[in-house]
Each structure stands twice: as structure tokens, then as C-alpha cells.
Short mmCIF file of C-alpha atoms and ligand atoms in Angstrom, two decimals:
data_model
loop_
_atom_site.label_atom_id
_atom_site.label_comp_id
_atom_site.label_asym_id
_atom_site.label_seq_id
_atom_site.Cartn_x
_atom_site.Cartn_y
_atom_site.Cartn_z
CA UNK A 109 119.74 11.46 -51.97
CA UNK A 110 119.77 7.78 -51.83
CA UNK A 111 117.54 6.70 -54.18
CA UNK A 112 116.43 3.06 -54.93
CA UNK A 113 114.82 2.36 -58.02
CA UNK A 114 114.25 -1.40 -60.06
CA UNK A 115 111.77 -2.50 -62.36
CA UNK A 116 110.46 -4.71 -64.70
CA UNK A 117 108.89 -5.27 -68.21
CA UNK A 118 109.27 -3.89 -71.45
CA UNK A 119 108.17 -0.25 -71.68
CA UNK A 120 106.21 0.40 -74.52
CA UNK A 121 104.69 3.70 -73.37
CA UNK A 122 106.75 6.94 -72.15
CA UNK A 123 105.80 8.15 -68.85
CA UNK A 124 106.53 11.82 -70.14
CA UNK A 125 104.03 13.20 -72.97
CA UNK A 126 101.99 10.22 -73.30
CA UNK A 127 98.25 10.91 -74.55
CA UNK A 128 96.06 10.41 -71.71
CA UNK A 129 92.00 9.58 -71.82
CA UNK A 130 90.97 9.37 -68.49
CA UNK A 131 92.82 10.81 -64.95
CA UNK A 132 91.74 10.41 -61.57
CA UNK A 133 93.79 11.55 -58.33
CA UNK A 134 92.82 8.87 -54.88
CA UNK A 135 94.22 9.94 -51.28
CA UNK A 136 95.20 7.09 -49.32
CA UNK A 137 96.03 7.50 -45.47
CA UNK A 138 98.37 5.46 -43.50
CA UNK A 139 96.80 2.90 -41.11
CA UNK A 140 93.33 3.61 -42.55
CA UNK A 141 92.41 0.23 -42.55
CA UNK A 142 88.30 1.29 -42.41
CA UNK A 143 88.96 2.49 -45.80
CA UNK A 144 91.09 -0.08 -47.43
CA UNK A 145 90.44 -1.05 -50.50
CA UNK A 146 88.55 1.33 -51.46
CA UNK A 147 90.54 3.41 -54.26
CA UNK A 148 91.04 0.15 -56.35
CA UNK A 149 87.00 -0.58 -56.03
CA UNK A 150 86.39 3.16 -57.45
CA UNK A 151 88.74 2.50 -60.24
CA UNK A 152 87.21 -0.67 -60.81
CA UNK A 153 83.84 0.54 -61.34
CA UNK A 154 85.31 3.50 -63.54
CA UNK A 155 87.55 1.15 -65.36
CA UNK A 156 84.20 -1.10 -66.12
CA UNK A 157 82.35 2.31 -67.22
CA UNK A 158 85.03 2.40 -69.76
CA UNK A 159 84.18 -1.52 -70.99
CA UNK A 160 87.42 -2.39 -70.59
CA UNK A 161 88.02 -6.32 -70.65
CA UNK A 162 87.47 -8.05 -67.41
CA UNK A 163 90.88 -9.57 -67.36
CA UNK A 164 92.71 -6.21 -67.19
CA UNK A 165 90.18 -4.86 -64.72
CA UNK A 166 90.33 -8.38 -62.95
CA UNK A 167 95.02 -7.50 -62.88
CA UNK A 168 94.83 -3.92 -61.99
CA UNK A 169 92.66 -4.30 -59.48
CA UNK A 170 94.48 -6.89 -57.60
CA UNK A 171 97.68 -4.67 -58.02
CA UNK A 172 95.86 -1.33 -57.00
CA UNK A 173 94.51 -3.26 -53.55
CA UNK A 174 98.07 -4.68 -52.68
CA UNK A 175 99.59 -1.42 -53.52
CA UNK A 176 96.60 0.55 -51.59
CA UNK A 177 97.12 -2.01 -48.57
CA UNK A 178 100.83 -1.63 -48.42
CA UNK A 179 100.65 2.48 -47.94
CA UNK A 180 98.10 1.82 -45.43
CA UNK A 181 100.42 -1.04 -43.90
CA UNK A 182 103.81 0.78 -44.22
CA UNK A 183 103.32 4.36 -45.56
CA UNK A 184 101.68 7.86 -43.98
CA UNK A 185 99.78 9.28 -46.97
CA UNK A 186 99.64 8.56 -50.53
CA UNK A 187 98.49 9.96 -54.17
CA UNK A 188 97.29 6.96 -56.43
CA UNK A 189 96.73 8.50 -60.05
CA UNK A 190 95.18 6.22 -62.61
CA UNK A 191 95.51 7.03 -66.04
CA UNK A 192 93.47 5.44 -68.50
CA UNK A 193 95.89 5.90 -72.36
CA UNK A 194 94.41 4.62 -75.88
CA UNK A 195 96.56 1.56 -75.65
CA UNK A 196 97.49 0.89 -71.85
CA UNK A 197 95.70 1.58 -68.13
CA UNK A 198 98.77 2.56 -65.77
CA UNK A 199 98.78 4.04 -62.38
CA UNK A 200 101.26 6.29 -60.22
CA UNK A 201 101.42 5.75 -56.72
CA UNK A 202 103.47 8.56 -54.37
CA UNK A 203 103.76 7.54 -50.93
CA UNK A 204 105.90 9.52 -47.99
CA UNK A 205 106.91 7.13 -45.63
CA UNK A 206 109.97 5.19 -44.32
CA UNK A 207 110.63 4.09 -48.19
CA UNK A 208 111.67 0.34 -49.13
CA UNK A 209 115.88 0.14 -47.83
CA UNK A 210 116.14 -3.13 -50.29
CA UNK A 211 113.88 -3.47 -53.13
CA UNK A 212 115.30 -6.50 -54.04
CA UNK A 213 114.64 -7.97 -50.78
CA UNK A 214 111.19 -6.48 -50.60
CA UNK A 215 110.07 -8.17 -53.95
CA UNK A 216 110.98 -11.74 -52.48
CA UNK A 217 107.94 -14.02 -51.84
CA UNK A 218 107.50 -14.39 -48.25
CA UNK A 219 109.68 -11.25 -47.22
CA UNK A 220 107.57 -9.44 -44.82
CA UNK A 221 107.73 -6.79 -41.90
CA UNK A 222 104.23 -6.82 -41.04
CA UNK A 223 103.04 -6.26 -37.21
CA UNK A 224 101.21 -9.01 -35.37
CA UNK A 225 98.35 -7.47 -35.86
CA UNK A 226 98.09 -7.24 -39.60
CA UNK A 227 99.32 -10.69 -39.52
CA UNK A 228 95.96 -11.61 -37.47
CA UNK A 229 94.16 -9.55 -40.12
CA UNK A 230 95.50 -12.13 -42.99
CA UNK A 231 98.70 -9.72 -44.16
CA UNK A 232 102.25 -10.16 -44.22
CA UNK A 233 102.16 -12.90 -46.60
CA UNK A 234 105.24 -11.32 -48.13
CA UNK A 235 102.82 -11.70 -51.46
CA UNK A 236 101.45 -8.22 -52.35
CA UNK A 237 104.61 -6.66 -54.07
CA UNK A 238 104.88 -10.36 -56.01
CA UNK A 239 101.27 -9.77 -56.83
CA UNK A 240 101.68 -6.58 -58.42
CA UNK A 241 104.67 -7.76 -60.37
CA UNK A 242 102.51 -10.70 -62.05
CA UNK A 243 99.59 -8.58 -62.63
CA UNK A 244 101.49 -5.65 -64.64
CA UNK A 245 102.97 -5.66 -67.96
CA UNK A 246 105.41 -2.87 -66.79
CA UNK A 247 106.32 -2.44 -63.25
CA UNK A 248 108.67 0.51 -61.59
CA UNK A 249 109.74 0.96 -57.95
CA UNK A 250 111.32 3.95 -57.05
CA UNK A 251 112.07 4.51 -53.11
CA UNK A 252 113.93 6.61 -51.02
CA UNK A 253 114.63 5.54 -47.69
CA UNK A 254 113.41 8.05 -45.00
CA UNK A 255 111.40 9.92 -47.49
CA UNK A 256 109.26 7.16 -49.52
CA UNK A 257 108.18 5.59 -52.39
CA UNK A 258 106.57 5.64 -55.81
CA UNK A 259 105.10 2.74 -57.75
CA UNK A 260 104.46 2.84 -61.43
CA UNK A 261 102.78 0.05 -63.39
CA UNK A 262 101.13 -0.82 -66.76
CA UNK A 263 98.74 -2.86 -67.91
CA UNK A 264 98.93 -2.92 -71.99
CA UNK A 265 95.49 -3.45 -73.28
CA UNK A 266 95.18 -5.62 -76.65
CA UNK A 267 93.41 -4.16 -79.71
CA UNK B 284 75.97 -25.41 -57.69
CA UNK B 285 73.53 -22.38 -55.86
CA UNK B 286 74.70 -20.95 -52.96
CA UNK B 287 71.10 -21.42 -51.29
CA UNK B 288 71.34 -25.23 -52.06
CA UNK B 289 74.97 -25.28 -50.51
CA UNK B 290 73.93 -23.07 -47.52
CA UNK B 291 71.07 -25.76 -46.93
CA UNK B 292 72.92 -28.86 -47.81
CA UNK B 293 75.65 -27.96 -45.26
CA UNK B 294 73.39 -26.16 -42.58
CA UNK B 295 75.12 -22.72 -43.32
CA UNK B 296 74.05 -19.70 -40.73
CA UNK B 297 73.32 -16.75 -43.20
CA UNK B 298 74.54 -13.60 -41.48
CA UNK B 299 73.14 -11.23 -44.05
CA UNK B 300 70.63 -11.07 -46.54
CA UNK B 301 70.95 -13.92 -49.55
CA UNK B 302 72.01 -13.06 -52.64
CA UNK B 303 71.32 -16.65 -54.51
CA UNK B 304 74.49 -16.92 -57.09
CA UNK B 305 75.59 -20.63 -59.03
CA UNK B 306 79.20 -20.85 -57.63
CA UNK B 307 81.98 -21.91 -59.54
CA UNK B 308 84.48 -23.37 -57.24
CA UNK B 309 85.57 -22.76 -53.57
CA UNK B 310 88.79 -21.22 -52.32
CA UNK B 311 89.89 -21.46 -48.89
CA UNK B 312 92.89 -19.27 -47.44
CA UNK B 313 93.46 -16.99 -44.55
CA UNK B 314 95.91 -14.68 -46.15
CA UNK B 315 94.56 -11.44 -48.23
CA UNK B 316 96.95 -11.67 -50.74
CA UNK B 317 96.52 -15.36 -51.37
CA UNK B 318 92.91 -14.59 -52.19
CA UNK B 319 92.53 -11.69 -53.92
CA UNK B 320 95.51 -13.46 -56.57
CA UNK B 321 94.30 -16.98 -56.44
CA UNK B 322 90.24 -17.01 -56.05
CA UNK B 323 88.42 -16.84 -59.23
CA UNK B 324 85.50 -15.42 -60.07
CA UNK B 325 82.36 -17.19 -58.96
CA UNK B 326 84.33 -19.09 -55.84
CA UNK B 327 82.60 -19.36 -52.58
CA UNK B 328 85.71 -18.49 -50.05
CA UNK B 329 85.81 -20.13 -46.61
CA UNK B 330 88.27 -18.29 -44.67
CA UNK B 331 88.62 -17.17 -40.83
CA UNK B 332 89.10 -13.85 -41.90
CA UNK B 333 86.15 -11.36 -41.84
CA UNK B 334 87.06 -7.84 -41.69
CA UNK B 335 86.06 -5.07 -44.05
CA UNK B 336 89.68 -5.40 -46.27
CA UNK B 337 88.44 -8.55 -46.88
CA UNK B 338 85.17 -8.29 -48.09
CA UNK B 339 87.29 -5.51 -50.60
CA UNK B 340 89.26 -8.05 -51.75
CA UNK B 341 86.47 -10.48 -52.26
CA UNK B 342 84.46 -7.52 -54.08
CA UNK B 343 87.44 -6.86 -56.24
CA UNK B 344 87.78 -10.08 -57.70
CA UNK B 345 84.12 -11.25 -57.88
CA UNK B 346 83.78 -13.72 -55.11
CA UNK B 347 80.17 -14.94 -54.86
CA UNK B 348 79.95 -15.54 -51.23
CA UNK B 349 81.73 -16.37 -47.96
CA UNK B 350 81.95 -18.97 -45.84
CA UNK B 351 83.01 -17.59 -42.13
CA UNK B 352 84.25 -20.84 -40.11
CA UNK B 353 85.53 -21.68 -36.47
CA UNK B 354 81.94 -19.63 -35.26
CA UNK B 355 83.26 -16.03 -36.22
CA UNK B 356 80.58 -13.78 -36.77
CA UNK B 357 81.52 -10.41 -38.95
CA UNK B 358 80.64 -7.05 -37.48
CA UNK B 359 77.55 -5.37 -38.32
CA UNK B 360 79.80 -2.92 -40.75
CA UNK B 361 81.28 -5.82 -42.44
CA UNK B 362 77.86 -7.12 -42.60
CA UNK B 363 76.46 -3.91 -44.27
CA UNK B 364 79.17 -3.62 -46.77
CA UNK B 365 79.26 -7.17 -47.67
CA UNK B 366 75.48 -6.62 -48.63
CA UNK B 367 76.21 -3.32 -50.52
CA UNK B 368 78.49 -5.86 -52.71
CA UNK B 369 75.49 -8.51 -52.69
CA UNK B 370 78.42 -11.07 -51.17
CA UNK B 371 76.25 -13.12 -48.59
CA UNK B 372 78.32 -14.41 -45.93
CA UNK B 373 77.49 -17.53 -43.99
CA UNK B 374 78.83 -18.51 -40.56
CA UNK B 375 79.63 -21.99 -38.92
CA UNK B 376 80.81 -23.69 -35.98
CA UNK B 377 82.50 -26.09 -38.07
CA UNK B 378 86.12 -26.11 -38.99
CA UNK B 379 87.57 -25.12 -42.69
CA UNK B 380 88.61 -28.97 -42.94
CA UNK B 381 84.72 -29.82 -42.00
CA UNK B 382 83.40 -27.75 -44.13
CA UNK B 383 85.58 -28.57 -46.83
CA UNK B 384 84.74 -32.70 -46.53
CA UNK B 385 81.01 -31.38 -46.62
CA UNK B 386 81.41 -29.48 -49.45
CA UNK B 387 83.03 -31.99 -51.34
CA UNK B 388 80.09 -34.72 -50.49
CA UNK B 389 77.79 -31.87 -51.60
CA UNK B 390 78.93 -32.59 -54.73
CA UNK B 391 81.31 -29.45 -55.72
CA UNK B 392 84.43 -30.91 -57.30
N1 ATP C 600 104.89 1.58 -49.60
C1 ATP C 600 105.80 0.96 -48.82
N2 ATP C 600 106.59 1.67 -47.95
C2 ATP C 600 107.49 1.06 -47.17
N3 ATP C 600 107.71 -0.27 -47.16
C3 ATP C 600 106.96 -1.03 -47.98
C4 ATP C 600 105.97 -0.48 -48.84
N4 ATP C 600 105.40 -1.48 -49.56
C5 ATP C 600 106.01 -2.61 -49.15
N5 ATP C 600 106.93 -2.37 -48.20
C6 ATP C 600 107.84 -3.35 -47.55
O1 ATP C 600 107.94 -4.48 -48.39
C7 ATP C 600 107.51 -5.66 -47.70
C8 ATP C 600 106.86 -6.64 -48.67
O2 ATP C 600 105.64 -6.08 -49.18
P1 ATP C 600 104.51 -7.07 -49.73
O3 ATP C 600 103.33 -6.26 -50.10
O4 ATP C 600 105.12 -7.93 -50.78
O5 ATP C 600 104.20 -8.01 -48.49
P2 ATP C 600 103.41 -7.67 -47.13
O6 ATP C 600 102.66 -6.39 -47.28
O7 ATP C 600 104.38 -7.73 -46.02
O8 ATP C 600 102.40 -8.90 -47.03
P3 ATP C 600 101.07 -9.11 -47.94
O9 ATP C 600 101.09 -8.07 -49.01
O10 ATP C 600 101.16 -10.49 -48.48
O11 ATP C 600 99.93 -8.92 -46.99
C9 ATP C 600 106.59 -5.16 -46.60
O12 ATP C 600 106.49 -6.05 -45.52
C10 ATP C 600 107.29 -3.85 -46.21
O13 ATP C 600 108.40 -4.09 -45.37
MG1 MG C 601 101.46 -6.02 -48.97
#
């Protein structure tokens, strides 16, 4: 299969094995727009339960949104897992979909195939993938056109 | 600044119930993604856009309240959940560069 993958950061924890604290499992459908948002303001309030600084609450939740927006945008369904580890918060995002044909491209500022009318909704910036990237620590795109993508990023939390 | 001295000082509509906050600073953008990475907490946001994704966004990264221009008036949904979030929103006829004159002779800097 023709897989793309790319990614950034220095990965300090393995995605295999790790010791995880907290898991929660969010559905996200394509073109719900009603309910956008709302995964990254339930992990928001759990992540706040947990007393976790406001700056990492203040990143992830900025990446969850742009990656909840984008499977509503450009996906049909979606699994977002958050994972709450003693010294990181990550999250796992499965989409199917039409997958990203160049990451690369994708990742640019400004790059965007949004439809008129998420433009006149204020999206297609071409900033949410950027977003995500300067929000995480560790960042991981994995997509395979025709059959879709998964995004995994990191936020390392300071002790 | 309060938001209840702003909303009087610039004869601001309020389109749901008040939820008096000091604001910080204002940021003004029409794109989601410009927002939700470039307001800070505390900002009053004047923006066209009022849709539910929005008020998300604004939720997500602590905005204090909204500033609807050009006349737009959110739906009653938006409405709801924007009160749910205790973000008041404010509508007026006045343009985003009117309102941003005003604001500065208000005295935010
Ligand atoms: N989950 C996805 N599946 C398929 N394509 C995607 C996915 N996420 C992003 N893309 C593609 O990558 C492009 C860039 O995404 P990005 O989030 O950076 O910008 P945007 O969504 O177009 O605009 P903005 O996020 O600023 O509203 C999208 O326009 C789309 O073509
Ligand atoms: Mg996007």
C-alpha cells in the first residue's frame, strides 16, 4: 500500500508499551460541523481535572480542534484517543478518508483545499496542520491515500 | 478594562446574557485557525464569524467575549452555547476598522 508518513520532534516516549494514566476513546464524524470542537473541549476539561499546567492544556487543545476540524473538513469518521502518560499527554487520531497524497505539501502555510463554504465559515487558512506542528513536542503523520490518515502528537510535560 | 464598561463606552448590542470579565487585549481575525493560535487568554475577539466552531475555538483558548461586527447577529444555538461558556457576545452595525478606532480611544492599548 502506498503509505505516506513524516514527522517531527524528538521522540522521547515509545508509542508501543508506554505506561499510560488516563485513556479516553472520542468519535468524530465527517461534516459534523454542529459538533465541532467538541472532543478537544471534553479533553480540556478532563485534562484540567488532572491540574495539568494551563500552557499544555492551552497547546493540545489548539492541536486537538485543528485536528478535530480537519476530519470533519476532509475525513468520514474518526477515533481520537488521548492518553494522559506520567511524563507526556499525546493523542492518536485514525481517520478513513481520502488520506493526505503530499504531506509535505499539506504542512505548507497557506496550502488549502477547503470548499467555499468552509472558507465563508473562517477555514482554509492552510494554518491548522502548521498549528498542530507548533503546538506539539512530537508530531507524526501517517496517510494513505484512498484509505486515510493517522495523526500522532506529544506534548512533554515538565517536572 | 471590563467588558460592561467597553460594551457601554462603545454602544455594544449584548446578544446574550453578560458575563462582566476585565479583558486583556483584543484580537480581531476572520479565520478559525488564526484565532484559536494567536488570541490570548482574556482577549475580547471582534470577528465576522459567529457560528458554533467558533464559539469552540473561543472556549478553548479562554476568550472573554466577542465582538460580532458588520450587524451579524448569531443564531439562537450559538447564542445558548456561547452562554453555557459564559462568553457574552455583543453585536454592531459598525465595521471591525470602527470598532477597532473606538476601542483604541476607549483606552485599550
Ligand atoms: N484528515 C485529513 N484527511 C485528508 N486531507 C486532509 C486532512 N487534514 C488535512 N488535510 C489536507 O491538508 C490541507 C491543509 O490542512 P490544514 O489544516 O493545514 O488547513 P485547512 O484545513 O485547509 O485550513 P485551516 O485549518 O486553516 O482552516 C487541507 O486543506 C486538506 O487538503
Ligand atoms: Mg484545518
Amino acid at each position: 500500500m502506498n503509505e505516506n508518513r513524516w514527522s517531527t520532534g524528538e521522540p522521547r516516549v515509545p508509542w508501543e508499551g508506554a505506561e499510560i494514566l488516563y485513556s479516553e476513546i472520542y468519535q468524530i464524524v465527517g461534516d459534523d460541523f454542529e459538533h465541532g470542537g467538541e472532543a478537544a473541549a471534553k479533553i480540556k476539561a478532563i485534562l484540567k481535572q488532572f491540574g495539568l499546567d494551563n500552557t499544555v492544556i492551552r497547546r493540545l487543545s489548539i492541536a486537538n480542534f485543528e485536528a478535530e476540524m480537519n476530519v470533519i473538513m476532509y475525513a468520514r469518521e474518526a477515533e481520537m484517543q488521548l492518553q494522559v502518560l506520567p511524563t507526556a499527554v499525546r493523542v492518536i487520531l485514525s481517520d478513513r478518508g481520502e488520506g493526505i497524497p503530499d504531506i509535505a505539501q499539506a504542512l505548507q502555510e497557506g496550502y488549502s483545499t477547503a470548499t467555499p463554504q468552509m472558507r465563508q465559515r473562517g477555514f482554509g487558512a492552510g494554518l491548522g496542520l502548521p498549528n498542530i506542528k507548533r503546538n506539539t513536542d512530537e508530531f507524526e503523520i501517517i496517510s494513505t491515500p484512498g484509505v486515510g490518515t493517522t495523526l500522532r502528537y506529544t506534548i512533554h510535560l515538565q517536572s | 478594562m471590563k467588558l460592561s464598561v467597553l460594551a457601554e463606552k462603545l454602544a455594544l448590542k449584548p446578544v446574550t446574557a453578560m458575563y462582566d470579565k476585565e479583558i486583556s487585549g483584543v484580537y480581531i481575525s476572520d479565520m478559525v485557525s488564526d484565532v484559536i493560535a494567536n488570541a490570548k487568554p482574556g482577549d475580547l475577539l471582534v470577528t465576522v464569524q459567529i457560528h458554533n466552531n467558533v464559539i469552540a475555538a473561543a472556549n478553548l483558548v479562554d476568550i472573554a467575549g466577542i465582538v460580532v461586527t458588520q450587524g451579524k447577529l448569531p443564531s439562537e444555538d450559538v447564542r445558548k452555547m456561547a452562554e453555557k461558556a459564559q462568553i457574552p457576545i455583543f453585536s454592531t452595525d459598525l465595521s471591525r476598522w470602527q470598532v477597532t478606532t473606538m476601542l483604541y480611544e476607549a483606552g485599550v492599548r
